[in-house]
Structures are given as C-alpha cells and as structure tokens.
mmCIF file of C-alpha atoms in Angstrom:
data_model
loop_
_atom_site.group_PDB
_atom_site.id
_atom_site.type_symbol
_atom_site.label_atom_id
_atom_site.label_comp_id
_atom_site.label_asym_id
_atom_site.label_seq_id
_atom_site.Cartn_x
_atom_site.Cartn_y
_atom_site.Cartn_z
ATOM 1 C CA GLU A 1 -27.217 44.978 -126.168
ATOM 2 C CA ASP A 2 -29.266 44.296 -123.047
ATOM 3 C CA GLN A 3 -27.225 44.184 -119.873
ATOM 4 C CA VAL A 4 -29.804 42.024 -118.081
ATOM 5 C CA THR A 5 -31.558 39.183 -119.893
ATOM 6 C CA GLN A 6 -34.299 37.113 -118.336
ATOM 7 C CA SER A 7 -35.468 33.764 -119.653
ATOM 8 C CA PRO A 8 -37.888 32.388 -120.430
ATOM 9 C CA GLU A 9 -40.191 35.315 -121.225
ATOM 10 C CA ALA A 10 -43.146 33.247 -120.061
ATOM 11 C CA LEU A 11 -43.452 29.973 -118.163
ATOM 12 C CA ARG A 12 -46.487 27.848 -117.461
ATOM 13 C CA LEU A 13 -46.300 25.267 -114.675
ATOM 14 C CA GLN A 14 -48.697 22.878 -113.076
ATOM 15 C CA GLU A 15 -49.170 23.259 -109.349
ATOM 16 C CA GLY A 16 -46.335 21.381 -107.641
ATOM 17 C CA GLU A 17 -44.083 21.368 -110.727
ATOM 18 C CA SER A 18 -40.745 22.890 -109.668
ATOM 19 C CA SER A 19 -38.708 24.997 -112.084
ATOM 20 C CA SER A 20 -36.181 27.832 -112.345
ATOM 21 C CA LEU A 21 -36.116 31.299 -113.844
ATOM 22 C CA ASN A 22 -32.866 32.648 -115.244
ATOM 23 C CA CYS A 23 -31.330 36.119 -115.132
ATOM 24 C CA SER A 24 -28.048 36.509 -117.023
ATOM 25 C CA TYR A 25 -26.008 39.689 -117.032
ATOM 26 C CA THR A 26 -23.085 41.131 -118.948
ATOM 27 C CA VAL A 27 -21.981 43.996 -116.690
ATOM 28 C CA SER A 28 -18.655 43.993 -114.915
ATOM 29 C CA GLY A 29 -18.300 45.081 -111.324
ATOM 30 C CA LEU A 30 -21.651 43.797 -110.112
ATOM 31 C CA ARG A 31 -22.658 45.425 -106.824
ATOM 32 C CA GLY A 32 -26.016 43.807 -106.159
ATOM 33 C CA LEU A 33 -28.598 41.645 -107.919
ATOM 34 C CA PHE A 34 -32.253 42.053 -106.978
ATOM 35 C CA TRP A 35 -35.355 39.948 -107.543
ATOM 36 C CA TYR A 36 -38.828 41.448 -107.459
ATOM 37 C CA ARG A 37 -42.320 40.044 -107.910
ATOM 38 C CA GLN A 38 -44.916 42.110 -109.777
ATOM 39 C CA ASP A 39 -48.629 41.363 -109.879
ATOM 40 C CA PRO A 40 -50.753 42.827 -112.724
ATOM 41 C CA GLY A 41 -51.428 46.515 -112.210
ATOM 42 C CA LYS A 42 -49.272 46.687 -109.071
ATOM 43 C CA GLY A 43 -45.807 47.936 -108.220
ATOM 44 C CA PRO A 44 -42.882 45.491 -107.896
ATOM 45 C CA GLU A 45 -42.500 43.818 -104.505
ATOM 46 C CA PHE A 46 -38.963 43.207 -103.257
ATOM 47 C CA LEU A 47 -37.996 39.543 -102.781
ATOM 48 C CA PHE A 48 -34.207 39.114 -102.526
ATOM 49 C CA THR A 49 -30.906 40.826 -102.965
ATOM 50 C CA LEU A 50 -27.632 38.992 -103.601
ATOM 51 C CA TYR A 51 -24.218 40.609 -103.417
ATOM 52 C CA SER A 52 -21.596 37.941 -104.142
ATOM 53 C CA ALA A 53 -21.204 34.793 -106.235
ATOM 54 C CA GLY A 54 -22.197 31.706 -104.315
ATOM 55 C CA GLU A 55 -24.710 33.540 -102.180
ATOM 56 C CA GLU A 56 -28.163 31.988 -101.755
ATOM 57 C CA LYS A 57 -31.351 33.268 -100.134
ATOM 58 C CA GLU A 58 -34.668 31.550 -99.478
ATOM 59 C CA LYS A 59 -38.193 32.626 -98.743
ATOM 60 C CA GLU A 60 -40.998 30.082 -98.572
ATOM 61 C CA ARG A 61 -41.029 28.286 -101.965
ATOM 62 C CA LEU A 62 -38.482 30.629 -103.557
ATOM 63 C CA LYS A 63 -34.710 30.370 -103.564
ATOM 64 C CA ALA A 64 -32.366 32.783 -105.309
ATOM 65 C CA THR A 65 -28.785 31.948 -106.250
ATOM 66 C CA LEU A 66 -25.987 33.957 -107.829
ATOM 67 C CA THR A 67 -22.962 33.075 -109.969
ATOM 68 C CA LYS A 68 -20.512 35.371 -111.738
ATOM 69 C CA LYS A 69 -22.673 35.503 -114.866
ATOM 70 C CA GLU A 70 -26.225 34.720 -113.845
ATOM 71 C CA SER A 71 -28.794 34.326 -111.134
ATOM 72 C CA PHE A 72 -31.522 31.742 -110.778
ATOM 73 C CA LEU A 73 -34.841 31.969 -109.006
ATOM 74 C CA HIS A 74 -35.846 28.443 -108.099
ATOM 75 C CA ILE A 75 -39.510 27.787 -107.378
ATOM 76 C CA THR A 76 -40.230 24.600 -105.464
ATOM 77 C CA ALA A 77 -43.710 23.059 -105.588
ATOM 78 C CA PRO A 78 -45.342 26.273 -106.824
ATOM 79 C CA LYS A 79 -48.919 27.210 -106.043
ATOM 80 C CA PRO A 80 -51.347 29.256 -108.171
ATOM 81 C CA GLU A 81 -50.716 32.269 -105.913
ATOM 82 C CA ASP A 82 -47.102 32.287 -107.114
ATOM 83 C CA SER A 83 -48.352 33.419 -110.530
ATOM 84 C CA ALA A 84 -46.821 36.812 -111.279
ATOM 85 C CA THR A 85 -44.098 38.477 -113.310
ATOM 86 C CA TYR A 86 -40.675 38.108 -111.736
ATOM 87 C CA LEU A 87 -38.207 40.915 -112.381
ATOM 88 C CA CYS A 88 -34.437 40.807 -112.086
ATOM 89 C CA ALA A 89 -32.381 43.987 -111.657
ATOM 90 C CA LEU A 90 -28.809 44.886 -110.826
ATOM 91 C CA THR A 91 -26.505 47.678 -109.767
ATOM 92 C CA GLN A 92 -22.870 48.018 -110.706
ATOM 93 C CA GLY A 93 -19.962 49.830 -109.111
ATOM 94 C CA GLY A 94 -19.760 53.527 -109.915
ATOM 95 C CA SER A 95 -23.326 53.717 -111.205
ATOM 96 C CA GLU A 96 -26.329 55.036 -109.367
ATOM 97 C CA LYS A 97 -28.843 53.186 -111.517
ATOM 98 C CA LEU A 98 -30.821 49.994 -111.080
ATOM 99 C CA VAL A 99 -30.954 48.175 -114.441
ATOM 100 C CA PHE A 100 -33.949 45.901 -114.989
ATOM 101 C CA GLY A 101 -34.547 42.891 -117.185
ATOM 102 C CA LYS A 102 -37.846 42.524 -119.028
ATOM 103 C CA GLY A 103 -39.201 39.939 -116.636
ATOM 104 C CA THR A 104 -40.530 36.378 -116.713
ATOM 105 C CA LYS A 105 -44.282 35.924 -116.544
ATOM 106 C CA LEU A 106 -45.029 32.834 -114.478
ATOM 107 C CA THR A 107 -48.413 31.134 -114.568
ATOM 108 C CA VAL A 108 -49.125 28.255 -112.190
ATOM 109 C CA ASN A 109 -52.195 26.239 -113.053
ATOM 110 C CA PRO A 110 -54.138 24.394 -110.329
ATOM 111 C CA ASP B 1 -47.864 51.802 -91.910
ATOM 112 C CA GLY B 2 -44.726 53.001 -93.657
ATOM 113 C CA GLY B 3 -44.749 53.006 -97.405
ATOM 114 C CA ILE B 4 -44.861 54.818 -100.715
ATOM 115 C CA THR B 5 -48.116 56.357 -101.893
ATOM 116 C CA GLN B 6 -48.708 57.200 -105.532
ATOM 117 C CA SER B 7 -51.709 59.129 -106.741
ATOM 118 C CA PRO B 8 -53.867 59.082 -108.695
ATOM 119 C CA LYS B 9 -54.111 55.407 -109.647
ATOM 120 C CA TYR B 10 -55.410 56.338 -113.109
ATOM 121 C CA LEU B 11 -54.819 59.589 -114.990
ATOM 122 C CA PHE B 12 -55.907 60.841 -118.375
ATOM 123 C CA ARG B 13 -54.094 63.531 -120.322
ATOM 124 C CA LYS B 14 -55.471 65.689 -123.096
ATOM 125 C CA GLU B 15 -53.188 66.660 -125.946
ATOM 126 C CA GLY B 16 -51.050 69.678 -125.063
ATOM 127 C CA GLN B 17 -51.712 69.320 -121.350
ATOM 128 C CA ASN B 18 -49.196 68.925 -118.547
ATOM 129 C CA VAL B 19 -50.097 66.464 -115.802
ATOM 130 C CA THR B 20 -48.469 65.813 -112.437
ATOM 131 C CA LEU B 21 -48.119 62.451 -110.730
ATOM 132 C CA SER B 22 -47.742 62.444 -106.968
ATOM 133 C CA CYS B 23 -45.322 60.301 -104.955
ATOM 134 C CA GLU B 24 -45.080 60.507 -101.170
ATOM 135 C CA GLN B 25 -43.039 58.284 -98.826
ATOM 136 C CA ASN B 26 -42.946 58.062 -95.038
ATOM 137 C CA LEU B 27 -39.992 55.669 -94.859
ATOM 138 C CA ASN B 28 -37.483 58.453 -94.166
ATOM 139 C CA HIS B 29 -35.570 57.405 -97.287
ATOM 140 C CA ASP B 30 -33.092 59.819 -98.828
ATOM 141 C CA ALA B 31 -33.279 58.587 -102.419
ATOM 142 C CA MET B 32 -36.357 58.591 -104.666
ATOM 143 C CA TYR B 33 -36.866 57.463 -108.257
ATOM 144 C CA TRP B 34 -39.341 57.563 -111.126
ATOM 145 C CA TYR B 35 -39.614 54.718 -113.628
ATOM 146 C CA ARG B 36 -41.710 54.141 -116.702
ATOM 147 C CA GLN B 37 -42.967 50.649 -117.579
ATOM 148 C CA ASP B 38 -44.213 49.729 -121.055
ATOM 149 C CA PRO B 39 -45.476 46.297 -122.126
ATOM 150 C CA GLY B 40 -42.625 43.970 -123.060
ATOM 151 C CA GLN B 41 -39.959 46.350 -121.765
ATOM 152 C CA GLY B 42 -38.030 46.553 -118.556
ATOM 153 C CA LEU B 43 -38.496 49.444 -116.163
ATOM 154 C CA ARG B 44 -36.707 52.533 -117.462
ATOM 155 C CA LEU B 45 -35.402 55.278 -115.192
ATOM 156 C CA ILE B 46 -36.805 58.772 -115.791
ATOM 157 C CA TYR B 47 -35.362 60.832 -112.924
ATOM 158 C CA TYR B 48 -33.878 60.222 -109.521
ATOM 159 C CA SER B 49 -33.051 62.300 -106.469
ATOM 160 C CA GLN B 50 -30.509 61.552 -103.774
ATOM 161 C CA ILE B 51 -31.262 64.490 -101.478
ATOM 162 C CA VAL B 52 -33.682 67.401 -101.153
ATOM 163 C CA ASN B 53 -33.328 70.090 -103.812
ATOM 164 C CA ASP B 54 -31.190 67.864 -106.024
ATOM 165 C CA PHE B 55 -32.119 65.478 -108.835
ATOM 166 C CA GLN B 56 -30.528 63.862 -111.891
ATOM 167 C CA LYS B 57 -31.810 62.754 -115.264
ATOM 168 C CA GLY B 58 -32.191 59.078 -115.925
ATOM 169 C CA ASP B 59 -32.228 57.320 -119.280
ATOM 170 C CA ILE B 60 -35.473 58.788 -120.640
ATOM 171 C CA ALA B 61 -35.877 62.238 -119.036
ATOM 172 C CA GLU B 62 -36.995 64.129 -122.162
ATOM 173 C CA GLY B 63 -40.549 65.430 -121.808
ATOM 174 C CA TYR B 64 -40.588 65.021 -118.016
ATOM 175 C CA SER B 65 -39.748 67.271 -115.071
ATOM 176 C CA VAL B 66 -39.453 66.728 -111.319
ATOM 177 C CA SER B 67 -38.927 68.630 -108.084
ATOM 178 C CA ARG B 68 -37.704 67.590 -104.639
ATOM 179 C CA GLU B 69 -38.628 70.336 -102.208
ATOM 180 C CA LYS B 70 -39.310 67.947 -99.335
ATOM 181 C CA LYS B 71 -37.685 64.660 -98.372
ATOM 182 C CA GLU B 72 -41.055 62.905 -98.421
ATOM 183 C CA SER B 73 -42.251 64.082 -101.829
ATOM 184 C CA PHE B 74 -41.015 63.642 -105.408
ATOM 185 C CA PRO B 75 -43.703 64.692 -107.936
ATOM 186 C CA LEU B 76 -43.301 63.956 -111.646
ATOM 187 C CA THR B 77 -44.743 66.233 -114.319
ATOM 188 C CA VAL B 78 -45.409 64.779 -117.737
ATOM 189 C CA THR B 79 -45.214 67.741 -120.090
ATOM 190 C CA SER B 80 -46.797 68.277 -123.476
ATOM 191 C CA ALA B 81 -43.333 67.667 -124.967
ATOM 192 C CA GLN B 82 -43.660 63.961 -124.095
ATOM 193 C CA LYS B 83 -45.312 62.673 -127.257
ATOM 194 C CA ASN B 84 -45.926 59.124 -126.106
ATOM 195 C CA PRO B 85 -46.896 59.392 -122.436
ATOM 196 C CA THR B 86 -49.167 56.343 -122.216
ATOM 197 C CA ALA B 87 -47.476 54.000 -119.733
ATOM 198 C CA PHE B 88 -47.446 52.713 -116.167
ATOM 199 C CA TYR B 89 -45.403 55.041 -113.934
ATOM 200 C CA LEU B 90 -43.701 53.743 -110.820
ATOM 201 C CA CYS B 91 -42.135 55.671 -107.973
ATOM 202 C CA ALA B 92 -39.541 54.067 -105.708
ATOM 203 C CA SER B 93 -37.365 55.001 -102.764
ATOM 204 C CA SER B 94 -34.303 53.638 -100.991
ATOM 205 C CA ILE B 95 -32.349 54.514 -97.858
ATOM 206 C CA ASP B 96 -29.321 55.314 -99.989
ATOM 207 C CA PRO B 97 -28.863 55.388 -103.751
ATOM 208 C CA PRO B 98 -26.878 52.599 -105.423
ATOM 209 C CA GLY B 99 -23.271 53.238 -106.322
ATOM 210 C CA ARG B 100 -22.204 54.398 -102.900
ATOM 211 C CA GLU B 101 -20.637 52.478 -100.030
ATOM 212 C CA TYR B 102 -23.514 50.989 -98.121
ATOM 213 C CA ARG B 103 -24.477 48.590 -95.408
ATOM 214 C CA ASP B 104 -26.536 45.566 -96.356
ATOM 215 C CA ARG B 105 -30.084 46.360 -97.527
ATOM 216 C CA GLU B 106 -29.695 50.144 -97.708
ATOM 217 C CA ASP B 107 -29.757 50.218 -101.508
ATOM 218 C CA ILE B 108 -32.952 48.186 -101.895
ATOM 219 C CA GLN B 109 -35.581 50.152 -103.805
ATOM 220 C CA TYR B 110 -39.173 49.862 -102.620
ATOM 221 C CA PHE B 111 -41.973 50.694 -105.017
ATOM 222 C CA GLY B 112 -45.354 52.354 -104.884
ATOM 223 C CA ALA B 113 -48.482 50.892 -106.484
ATOM 224 C CA GLY B 114 -48.094 52.900 -109.688
ATOM 225 C CA THR B 115 -50.083 55.378 -111.781
ATOM 226 C CA ARG B 116 -51.458 54.390 -115.165
ATOM 227 C CA LEU B 117 -51.442 57.346 -117.550
ATOM 228 C CA SER B 118 -53.466 57.343 -120.741
ATOM 229 C CA VAL B 119 -53.999 59.907 -123.462
ATOM 230 C CA LEU B 120 -57.522 61.043 -124.362
#
C-alpha cells in the first residue's frame, strides 16, 4: 500500500483556471510534508515544507495547506509556465527517509 | 553559486560494465542521497549518507555501491549486478538527515539536475 498518494495523476487547465492538487498520506507521526516541482529532464525543485496541521505557505500563484490526512497545493490563475510535475513527499518520526508520491503532471494551456 | 552538480548528464552502459555517476555539492551539507526515478513511479531511495565514511542502504540498494570519502562528494556506482539500470538518477543533499531533531528547514533535500542512464 502506498504511503503517499497524489491525485489526479494528470491535470489539464486553461490559463487562469484555478485548481488544486491533492496529496494524501497514511503514515502516523508525520514530521514534515514537502512539495517539489519537476520540469522534464530536470531535478526536483523545492517549493514548500509544512510541519503541522493547519499550516499554510504561499509563493506567487501557489499555496500549500496541510491537514492530518492530506495536503493540497492550490494553484491560482495558473500560467503556461506553471506546467510541470508536482511531487509530494514526507518524513515521519524515527525514519531517515523521504517518501515520495508518484506526482501530478500539470499542463496549463494558453 | 552553491549547488549540487551531477555528471555526466547522459551515460550509456554496456552489458557487464560498471559505471560511476558523480555527485558533488558545495552547500556544506552533511547528508547526501541517491534516488532512482522511473516513469510512473515515485523517487526511490538507493543509498544515503549522513556523515563522511558512513552510508546506509535505502529501499533498492541491490546492484549499486557508493562511497563517501569527502563531505562534498557521494559517487554512485551502478554495477553489472543491476539488471535493469535504465533510469533517471538523482542526487540530493540536506543540512541534516530527516528523523533527527532539527531546526526549521534543515531537513529539506535539494536536488541536482540528474543523470540519465541507458543500456547499449
């Protein structure tokens, strides 16, 4: 059973059409939840880290939120340059590993 | 500029050959990691190192080997025992490894640009 599940697998939006990406997790003792952006053929680029339920962080058109079971990456009025795969990952207490979801591929059409 | 440098960008392996992927960081980070990325799968941890001269196996270490002789360098060797080596390999580093007591942002992993390995 996957510990980190991202949905949808792929999402197509029109420029300016706001939406949200979901990352649900089943681990107990969450230490940190991380969002990354990955462009084709490149390494993941760090976006946000969230450590406690209720926490929110924003950067330009992106806003990440965290509850006890899931995290959302909200994209407001996206632009074509926001097209990328967005990865969610987490760490849990007592473990030294970062566990990744499979990602959501976002395409924003002009 | 501080960062993580992976080389080469593309690498081809002949059957029975060992190949080594380079990863160098100038961020003064203690922890370094190697991941493998396959289409449709999440990143999977191969090996990680918390300090010089010490490293631990990740989830898919079979067929791979590493060394950590210097803080800045964490090379990965893909051996002939790895029967399906074609993948995108990513190196990462963090100030501290996850799982320990930390101050905010010290467990964030930063990634290099990756090496794409193919089999001839």
